[in-house]
Structure formats: structure tokens, C-alpha cells
GROMACS .gro file of C-alpha atoms in nm:
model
  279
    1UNK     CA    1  -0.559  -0.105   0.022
    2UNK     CA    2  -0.670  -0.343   0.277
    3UNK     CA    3  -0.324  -0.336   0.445
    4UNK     CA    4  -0.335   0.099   0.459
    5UNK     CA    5  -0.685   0.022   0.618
    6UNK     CA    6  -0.587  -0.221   0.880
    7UNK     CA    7  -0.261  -0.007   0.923
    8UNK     CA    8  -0.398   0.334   0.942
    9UNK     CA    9  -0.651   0.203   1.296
   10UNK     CA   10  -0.407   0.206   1.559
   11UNK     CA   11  -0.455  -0.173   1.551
   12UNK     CA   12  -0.206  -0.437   1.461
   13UNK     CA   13  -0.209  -0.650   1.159
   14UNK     CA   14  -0.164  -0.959   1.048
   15UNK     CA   15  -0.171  -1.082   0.685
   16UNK     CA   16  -0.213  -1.465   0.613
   17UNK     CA   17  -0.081  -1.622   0.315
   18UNK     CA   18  -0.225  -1.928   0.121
   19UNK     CA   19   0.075  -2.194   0.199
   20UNK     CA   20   0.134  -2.406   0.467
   21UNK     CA   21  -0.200  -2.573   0.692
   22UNK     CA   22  -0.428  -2.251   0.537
   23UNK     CA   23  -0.363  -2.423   0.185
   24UNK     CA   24  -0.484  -2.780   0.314
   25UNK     CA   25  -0.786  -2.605   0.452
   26UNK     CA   26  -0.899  -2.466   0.159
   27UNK     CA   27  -0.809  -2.736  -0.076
   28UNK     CA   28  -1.051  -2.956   0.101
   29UNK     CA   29  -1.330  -2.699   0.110
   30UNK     CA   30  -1.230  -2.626  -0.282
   31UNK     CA   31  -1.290  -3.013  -0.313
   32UNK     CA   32  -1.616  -3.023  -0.129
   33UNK     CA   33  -1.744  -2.743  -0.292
   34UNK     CA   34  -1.646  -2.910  -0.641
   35UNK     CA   35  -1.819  -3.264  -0.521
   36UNK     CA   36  -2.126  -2.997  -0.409
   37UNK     CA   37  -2.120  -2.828  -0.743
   38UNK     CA   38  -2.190  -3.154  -0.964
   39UNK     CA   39  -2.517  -3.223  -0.791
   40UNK     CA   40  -2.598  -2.870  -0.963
   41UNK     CA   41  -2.486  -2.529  -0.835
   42UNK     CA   42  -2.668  -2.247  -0.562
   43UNK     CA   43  -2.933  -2.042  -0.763
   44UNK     CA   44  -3.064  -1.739  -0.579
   45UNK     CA   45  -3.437  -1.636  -0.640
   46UNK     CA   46  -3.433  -1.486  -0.978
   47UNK     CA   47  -3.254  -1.837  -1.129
   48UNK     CA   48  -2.891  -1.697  -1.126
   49UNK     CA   49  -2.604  -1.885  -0.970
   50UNK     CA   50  -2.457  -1.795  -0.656
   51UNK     CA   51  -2.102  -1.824  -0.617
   52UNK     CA   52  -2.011  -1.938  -0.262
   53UNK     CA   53  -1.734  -1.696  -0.106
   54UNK     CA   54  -1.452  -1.869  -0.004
   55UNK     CA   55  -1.347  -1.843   0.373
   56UNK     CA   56  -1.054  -1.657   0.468
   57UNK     CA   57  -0.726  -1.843   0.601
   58UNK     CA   58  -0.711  -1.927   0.969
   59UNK     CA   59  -0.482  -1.656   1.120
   60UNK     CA   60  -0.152  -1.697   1.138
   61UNK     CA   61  -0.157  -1.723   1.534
   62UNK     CA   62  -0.418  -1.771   1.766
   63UNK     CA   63  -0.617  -1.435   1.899
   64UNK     CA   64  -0.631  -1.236   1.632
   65UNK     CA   65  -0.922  -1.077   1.475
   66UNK     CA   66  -0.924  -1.019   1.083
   67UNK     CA   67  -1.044  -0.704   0.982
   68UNK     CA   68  -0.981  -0.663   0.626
   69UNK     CA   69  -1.015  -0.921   0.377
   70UNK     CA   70  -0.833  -0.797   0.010
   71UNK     CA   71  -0.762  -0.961  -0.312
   72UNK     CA   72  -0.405  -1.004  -0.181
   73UNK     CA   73  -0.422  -0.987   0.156
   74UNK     CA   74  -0.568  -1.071   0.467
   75UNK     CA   75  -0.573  -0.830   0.761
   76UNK     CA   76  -0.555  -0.932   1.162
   77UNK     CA   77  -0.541  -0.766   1.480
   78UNK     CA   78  -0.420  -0.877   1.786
   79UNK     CA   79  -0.224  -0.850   2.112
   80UNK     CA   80   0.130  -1.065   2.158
   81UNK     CA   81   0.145  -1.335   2.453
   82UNK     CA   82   0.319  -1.046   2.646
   83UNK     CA   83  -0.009  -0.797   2.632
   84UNK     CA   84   0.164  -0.566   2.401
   85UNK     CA   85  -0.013  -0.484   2.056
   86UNK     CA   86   0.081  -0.699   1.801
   87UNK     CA   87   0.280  -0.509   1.507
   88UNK     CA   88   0.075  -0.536   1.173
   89UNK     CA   89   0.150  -0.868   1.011
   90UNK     CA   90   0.015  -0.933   0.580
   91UNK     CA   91  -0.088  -1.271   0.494
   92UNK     CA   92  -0.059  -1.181   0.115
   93UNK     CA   93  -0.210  -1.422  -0.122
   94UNK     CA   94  -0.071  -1.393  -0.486
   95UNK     CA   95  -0.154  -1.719  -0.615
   96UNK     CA   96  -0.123  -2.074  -0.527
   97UNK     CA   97   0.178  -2.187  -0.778
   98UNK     CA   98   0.470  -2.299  -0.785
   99UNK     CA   99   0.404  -2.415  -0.372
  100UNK     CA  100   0.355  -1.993  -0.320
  101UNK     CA  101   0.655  -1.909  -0.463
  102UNK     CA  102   0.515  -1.595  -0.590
  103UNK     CA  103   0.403  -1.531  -0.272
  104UNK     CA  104   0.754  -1.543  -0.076
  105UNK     CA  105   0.873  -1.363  -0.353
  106UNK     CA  106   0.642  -1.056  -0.289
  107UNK     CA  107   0.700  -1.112   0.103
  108UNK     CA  108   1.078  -1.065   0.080
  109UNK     CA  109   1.059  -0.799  -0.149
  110UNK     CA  110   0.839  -0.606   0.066
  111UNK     CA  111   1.074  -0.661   0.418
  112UNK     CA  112   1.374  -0.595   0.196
  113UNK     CA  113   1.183  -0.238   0.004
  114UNK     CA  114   1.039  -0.120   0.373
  115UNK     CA  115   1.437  -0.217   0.547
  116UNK     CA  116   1.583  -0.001   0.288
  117UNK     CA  117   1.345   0.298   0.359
  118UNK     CA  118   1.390   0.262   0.723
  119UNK     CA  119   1.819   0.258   0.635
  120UNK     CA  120   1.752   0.581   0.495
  121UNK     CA  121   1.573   0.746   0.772
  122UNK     CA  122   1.245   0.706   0.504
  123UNK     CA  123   0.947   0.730   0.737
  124UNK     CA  124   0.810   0.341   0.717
  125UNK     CA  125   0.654   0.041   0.906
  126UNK     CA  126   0.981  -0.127   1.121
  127UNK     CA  127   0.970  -0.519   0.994
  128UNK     CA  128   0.984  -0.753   1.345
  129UNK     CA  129   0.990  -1.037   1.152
  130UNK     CA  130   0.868  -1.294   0.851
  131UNK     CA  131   0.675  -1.608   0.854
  132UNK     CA  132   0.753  -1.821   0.567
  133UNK     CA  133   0.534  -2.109   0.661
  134UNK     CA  134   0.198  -1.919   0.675
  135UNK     CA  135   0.358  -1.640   0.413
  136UNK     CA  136   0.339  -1.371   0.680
  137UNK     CA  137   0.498  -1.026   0.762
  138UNK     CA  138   0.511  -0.881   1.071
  139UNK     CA  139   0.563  -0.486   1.100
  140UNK     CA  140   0.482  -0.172   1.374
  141UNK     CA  141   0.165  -0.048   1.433
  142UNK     CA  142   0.194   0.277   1.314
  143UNK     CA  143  -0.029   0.384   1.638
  144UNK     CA  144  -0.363   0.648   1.565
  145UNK     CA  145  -0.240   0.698   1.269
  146UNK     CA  146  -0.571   0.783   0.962
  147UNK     CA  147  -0.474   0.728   0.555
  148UNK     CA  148  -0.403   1.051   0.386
  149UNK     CA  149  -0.706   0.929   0.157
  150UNK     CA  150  -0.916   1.002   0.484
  151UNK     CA  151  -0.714   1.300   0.546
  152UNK     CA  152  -0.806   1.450   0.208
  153UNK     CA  153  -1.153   1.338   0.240
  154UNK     CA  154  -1.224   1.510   0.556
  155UNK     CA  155  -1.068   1.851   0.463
  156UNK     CA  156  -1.248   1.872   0.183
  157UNK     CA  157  -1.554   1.768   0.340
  158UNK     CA  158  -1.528   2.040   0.591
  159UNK     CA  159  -1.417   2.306   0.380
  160UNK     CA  160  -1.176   2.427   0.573
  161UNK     CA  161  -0.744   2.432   0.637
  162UNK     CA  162  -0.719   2.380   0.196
  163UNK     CA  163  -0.363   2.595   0.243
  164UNK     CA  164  -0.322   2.302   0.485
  165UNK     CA  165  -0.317   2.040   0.149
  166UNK     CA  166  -0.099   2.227  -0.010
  167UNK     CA  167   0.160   2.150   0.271
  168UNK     CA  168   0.090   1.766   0.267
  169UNK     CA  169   0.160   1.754  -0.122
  170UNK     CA  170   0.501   1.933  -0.044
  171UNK     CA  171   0.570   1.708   0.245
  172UNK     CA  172   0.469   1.427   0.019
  173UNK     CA  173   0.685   1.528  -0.279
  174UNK     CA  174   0.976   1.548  -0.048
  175UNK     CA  175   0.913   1.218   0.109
  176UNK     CA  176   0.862   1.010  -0.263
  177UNK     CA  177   1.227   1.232  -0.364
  178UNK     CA  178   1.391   1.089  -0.098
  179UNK     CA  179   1.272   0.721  -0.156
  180UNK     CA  180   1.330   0.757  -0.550
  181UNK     CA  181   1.707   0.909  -0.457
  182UNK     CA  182   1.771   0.567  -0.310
  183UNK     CA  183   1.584   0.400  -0.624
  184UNK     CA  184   1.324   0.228  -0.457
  185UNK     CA  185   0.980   0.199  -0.647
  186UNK     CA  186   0.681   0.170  -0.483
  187UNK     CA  187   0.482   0.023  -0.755
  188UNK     CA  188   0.141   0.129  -0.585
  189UNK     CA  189   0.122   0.464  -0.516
  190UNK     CA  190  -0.217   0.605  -0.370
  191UNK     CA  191  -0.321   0.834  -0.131
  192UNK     CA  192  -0.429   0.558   0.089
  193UNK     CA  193  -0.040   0.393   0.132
  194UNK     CA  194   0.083   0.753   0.266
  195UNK     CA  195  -0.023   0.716   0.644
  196UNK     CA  196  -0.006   1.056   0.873
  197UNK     CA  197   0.088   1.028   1.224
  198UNK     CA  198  -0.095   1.238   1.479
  199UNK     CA  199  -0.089   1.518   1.551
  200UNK     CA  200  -0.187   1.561   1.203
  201UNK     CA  201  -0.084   1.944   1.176
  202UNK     CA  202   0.242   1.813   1.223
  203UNK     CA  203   0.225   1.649   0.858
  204UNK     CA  204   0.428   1.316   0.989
  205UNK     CA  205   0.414   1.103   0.674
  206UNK     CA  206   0.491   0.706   0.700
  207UNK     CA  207   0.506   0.513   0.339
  208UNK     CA  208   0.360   0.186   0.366
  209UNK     CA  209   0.217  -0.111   0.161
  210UNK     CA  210   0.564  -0.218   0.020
  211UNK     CA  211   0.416  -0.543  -0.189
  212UNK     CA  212   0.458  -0.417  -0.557
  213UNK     CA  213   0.802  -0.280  -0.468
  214UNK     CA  214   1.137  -0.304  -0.652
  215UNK     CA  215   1.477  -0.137  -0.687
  216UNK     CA  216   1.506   0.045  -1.013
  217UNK     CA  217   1.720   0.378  -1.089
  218UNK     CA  218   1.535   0.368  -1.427
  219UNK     CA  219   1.387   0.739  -1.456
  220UNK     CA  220   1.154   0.561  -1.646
  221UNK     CA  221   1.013   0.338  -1.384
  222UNK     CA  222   1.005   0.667  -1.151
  223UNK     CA  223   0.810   0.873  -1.371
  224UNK     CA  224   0.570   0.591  -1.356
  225UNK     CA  225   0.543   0.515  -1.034
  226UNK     CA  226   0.449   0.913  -1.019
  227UNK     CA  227   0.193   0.856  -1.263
  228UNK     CA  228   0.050   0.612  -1.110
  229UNK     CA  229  -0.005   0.832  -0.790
  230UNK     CA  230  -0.108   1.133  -1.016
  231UNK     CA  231  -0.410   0.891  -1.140
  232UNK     CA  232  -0.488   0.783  -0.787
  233UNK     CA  233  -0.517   1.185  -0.728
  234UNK     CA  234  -0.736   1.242  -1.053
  235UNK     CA  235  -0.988   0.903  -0.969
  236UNK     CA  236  -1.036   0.941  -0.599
  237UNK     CA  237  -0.966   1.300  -0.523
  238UNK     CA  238  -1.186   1.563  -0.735
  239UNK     CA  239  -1.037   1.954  -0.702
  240UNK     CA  240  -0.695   1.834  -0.598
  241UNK     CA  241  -0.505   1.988  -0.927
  242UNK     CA  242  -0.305   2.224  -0.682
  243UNK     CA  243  -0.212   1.977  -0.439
  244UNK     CA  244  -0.052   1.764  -0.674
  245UNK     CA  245   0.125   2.047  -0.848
  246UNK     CA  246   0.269   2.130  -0.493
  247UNK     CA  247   0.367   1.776  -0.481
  248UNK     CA  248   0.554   1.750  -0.789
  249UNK     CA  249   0.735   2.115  -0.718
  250UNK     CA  250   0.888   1.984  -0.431
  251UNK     CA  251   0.944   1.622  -0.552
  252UNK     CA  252   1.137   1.852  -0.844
  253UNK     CA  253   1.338   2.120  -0.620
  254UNK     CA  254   1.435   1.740  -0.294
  255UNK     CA  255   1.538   1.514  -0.530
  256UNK     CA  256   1.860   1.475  -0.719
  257UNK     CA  257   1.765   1.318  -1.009
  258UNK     CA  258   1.454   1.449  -1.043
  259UNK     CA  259   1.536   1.666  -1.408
  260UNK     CA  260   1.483   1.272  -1.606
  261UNK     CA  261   1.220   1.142  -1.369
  262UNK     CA  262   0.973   1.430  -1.441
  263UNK     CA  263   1.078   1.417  -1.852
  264UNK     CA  264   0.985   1.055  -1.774
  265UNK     CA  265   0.661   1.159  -1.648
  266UNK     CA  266   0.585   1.407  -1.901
  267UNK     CA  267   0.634   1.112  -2.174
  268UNK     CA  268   0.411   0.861  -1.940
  269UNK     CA  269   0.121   1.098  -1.982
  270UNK     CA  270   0.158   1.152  -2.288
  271UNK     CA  271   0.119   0.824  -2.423
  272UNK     CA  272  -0.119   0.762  -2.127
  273UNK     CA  273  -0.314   1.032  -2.330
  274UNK     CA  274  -0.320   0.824  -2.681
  275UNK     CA  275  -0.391   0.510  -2.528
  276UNK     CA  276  -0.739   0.697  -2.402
  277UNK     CA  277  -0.792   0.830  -2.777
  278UNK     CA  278  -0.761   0.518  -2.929
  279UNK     CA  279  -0.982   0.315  -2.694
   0.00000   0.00000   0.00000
């Protein structure tokens, strides 16, 4: 989320990890705040205990700005030494074990998911390069560019252009059948990775947010990955039932394996159903 934020602005982004210097840094305020915690912790007025945020990582290079802190990733903005806009750059942080093994792990996977897409002539973020020592990824700025999440929100708001959704879920069904045909799985689909270039009545779509990625050609894994858009739709986006119909119509009539992936789905929803009934 935090990347499709930083991403969708115009502005570049950097993402700082929780290795190399940025690890030291923290482990001595973790220690402080552990010798600060046994002389008896922060209570606010009402007698509570205040937990003390933790500061973000410095950025991975000097002059940038962060502007979105997530639970796995920080967010900065910036120009290069030549005056151009830095492309966005995610400091993930997945946990500290292992030296950030999981980290890298999620870091490669990403560049390798979003070099795939971009093989294909899938709409994506081009990867300039990755920073192992502060667990950074540097990508375009996909320029002006607003969230389809914001899209949504502002069409419905103003009550106007609704044919205009049923066009972005057929754009967007084509665009998830072409990245399923080469069995790549987003693992996070929203509404707010899908990023639409202006102008927006040309319906440009860019994928983005590649850090829960894999390579599957599982139907099964598919059909999930459609669910787990479908649920974004149902959660965030109220009166949206035809949209997402459009979506999966086109995903259905673009993609060449599409017959098991939406049996997959059907069967993902079902038991998605029984889990609900049983609580």
C-alpha cells in the first residue's frame, strides 16, 4: 500500500530496508529504549503505557524525503546527483533474521516478478537497479500517475462516467490474463497496486507492488490471487458488483488458460464461504 501511494504521486521512491548501518541504528535505540524501559515504562494521562514509535531507517542516500512509512516498507522521494527525479526505490522491511535474508529474498523476487512483466510487454515499474546493503529497489516513477483505488473513489464520488468503470474492469481483466498467461502471481492484488497513467480516459494500466510475487502455473494459485482482488473490490469498493463482473469476462474471453483458473476461483469462494459460516 504504502509503495502504490508513494508510486501513484509523480514522485520517486525509495524504500529502506532494515540491514546494513539502518540495523546498527536501531539496535542501539532498541537497547536504549530497553535500558529506559526498566526504570518503568511511558504512561500517558489515564495510567496506560505508551509505546514509543520506533524511527524510520535513515534513507538509503542522502536527499530524500520519506513519505510513506508501511509495515514493510519505507517510502522516499528524491532527485539523483544529475537533477533528474529519482525512480521509486522500497526499503522493505520483512524481519530482522537470518542477517535479512527474508528481506533479499522478497527484494529479488520482486526485480525478477516486475523484469518478467516488463519481458512481456506487461505494463510495470522498469527496475534501474538493487541495493543489497541497505535492502533497496530502485524502479521508474511512473510520472502523474493516481491509484485506481483513487480512480474508483472519485467516480463514484462524482456520480458520473460509471460506463467509464466498466471499461477499467475490462482493461484490468485483460491486463491480470496476460500476467497469469506468463504464470506470474501477484500475491497482493488491490485496487490500489493497479496505477493509471494520465490521461486517464485513456485507461493506461501499470501493475505494481511486486513484493508478494511468485511464479506459479498452478490454476489454483491464480484463482486465488483473483480472489484476493475480488475481496479487495467487496471491502473497499461498495456498488462495484458490475465492474468486477466486467473484469472477470474479459480476464475469461484474454487469457488462455483461463477455463481452470476461474473453476479455481469458483472453488476459492466457495470454501471462502464455509470458513465465514463456521467462524
Amino acid at each position: 500500500m504504502a509503495a502504490a501511494q508513494a508510486e501513484a504521486g509523480g514522485a520517486h521512491s525509495v524504500m529502506a530496508g532494515a540491514a546494513g548501518t539502518a540495523m546498527g541504528d536501531l539496535g542501539a535505540a532498541g537497547s536504549a529504549m530497553g535500558d529506559f524501559g526498566a526504570a518503568g515504562p511511558l504512561m500517558d494521562g489515564a495510567g496506560a503505557a505508551v509505546v514509543a514509535e520506533e524511527p524510520p531507517p535513515p534513507p538509503p542516500l542522502p536527499g530524500l524525503r520519506l513519505v510513506q512509512q508501511g509495515a514493510e516498507a519505507h517510502v522516499y522521494r528524491g532527485l539523483s546527483s544529475g537533477g533528474r527525479p529519482w525512480p521509486s526505490s522500497r526499503p522493505k522491511r520483512y524481519g530482522t533474521g537470518a542477517g535479512g535474508a527474508a528481506e533479499r529474498r522478497r527484494m529479488a523476487q520482486e526485480a525478477r516478478s516486475l523484469l518478467r512483466c516488463r519481458r512481456a510487454g506487461i505494463p510495470a515499474p522498469v527496475v534501474y537497479f538493487v541495493d543489497y546493503v541497505t535492502n533497496s529497489i530502485y524502479l521508474e516513477d511512473i510520472v502523474d500517475s493516481i491509484t485506481v483505488q483513487d480512480h474508483i473513489y472519485s467516480v463514484q464520488k462524482s456520480g458520473n462516467d460509471t460506463d467509464g468503470l466498466h471499461k477499467l474492469g475490462e482493461k484490468m481483466g485483460e491486463l491480470l490474463a496476460r500476467m497469469h498467461d506468463e504464470d506470474i502471481i501477484h500475491g497482493d492484488l488491490t485496487t490500489a497496486n493497479l496505477l493509471l497513467r494520465p490521461p486517464m480516459e485513456k485507461l493506461d494500466l501499470v501493475l505494481i507492488d511486486f513484493g508478494l510475487s511468485f511464479i506459479s502455473g498452478l490454476p489454483e494459485d491464480k484463482g486465488v490471487d483473483l480472489y484476493v482482488l475480488e475481496k479487495a473490490f467487496i471491502s473497499t469498493h461498495p456498488d462495484t458488483e458490475t465492474m468486477f463482473k466486467a473484469l472477470l469476462k474479459s480476464y475469461a474471453a484474454a487469457s488462455k488458460k483461463s477455463g481452470p483458473v476461474i473453476k479455481k476461483l469458483d472453488e476459492v469462494r466457495l470454501r471462502g464461504r464455509k470458513r465465514s459460516m463456521i467462524g
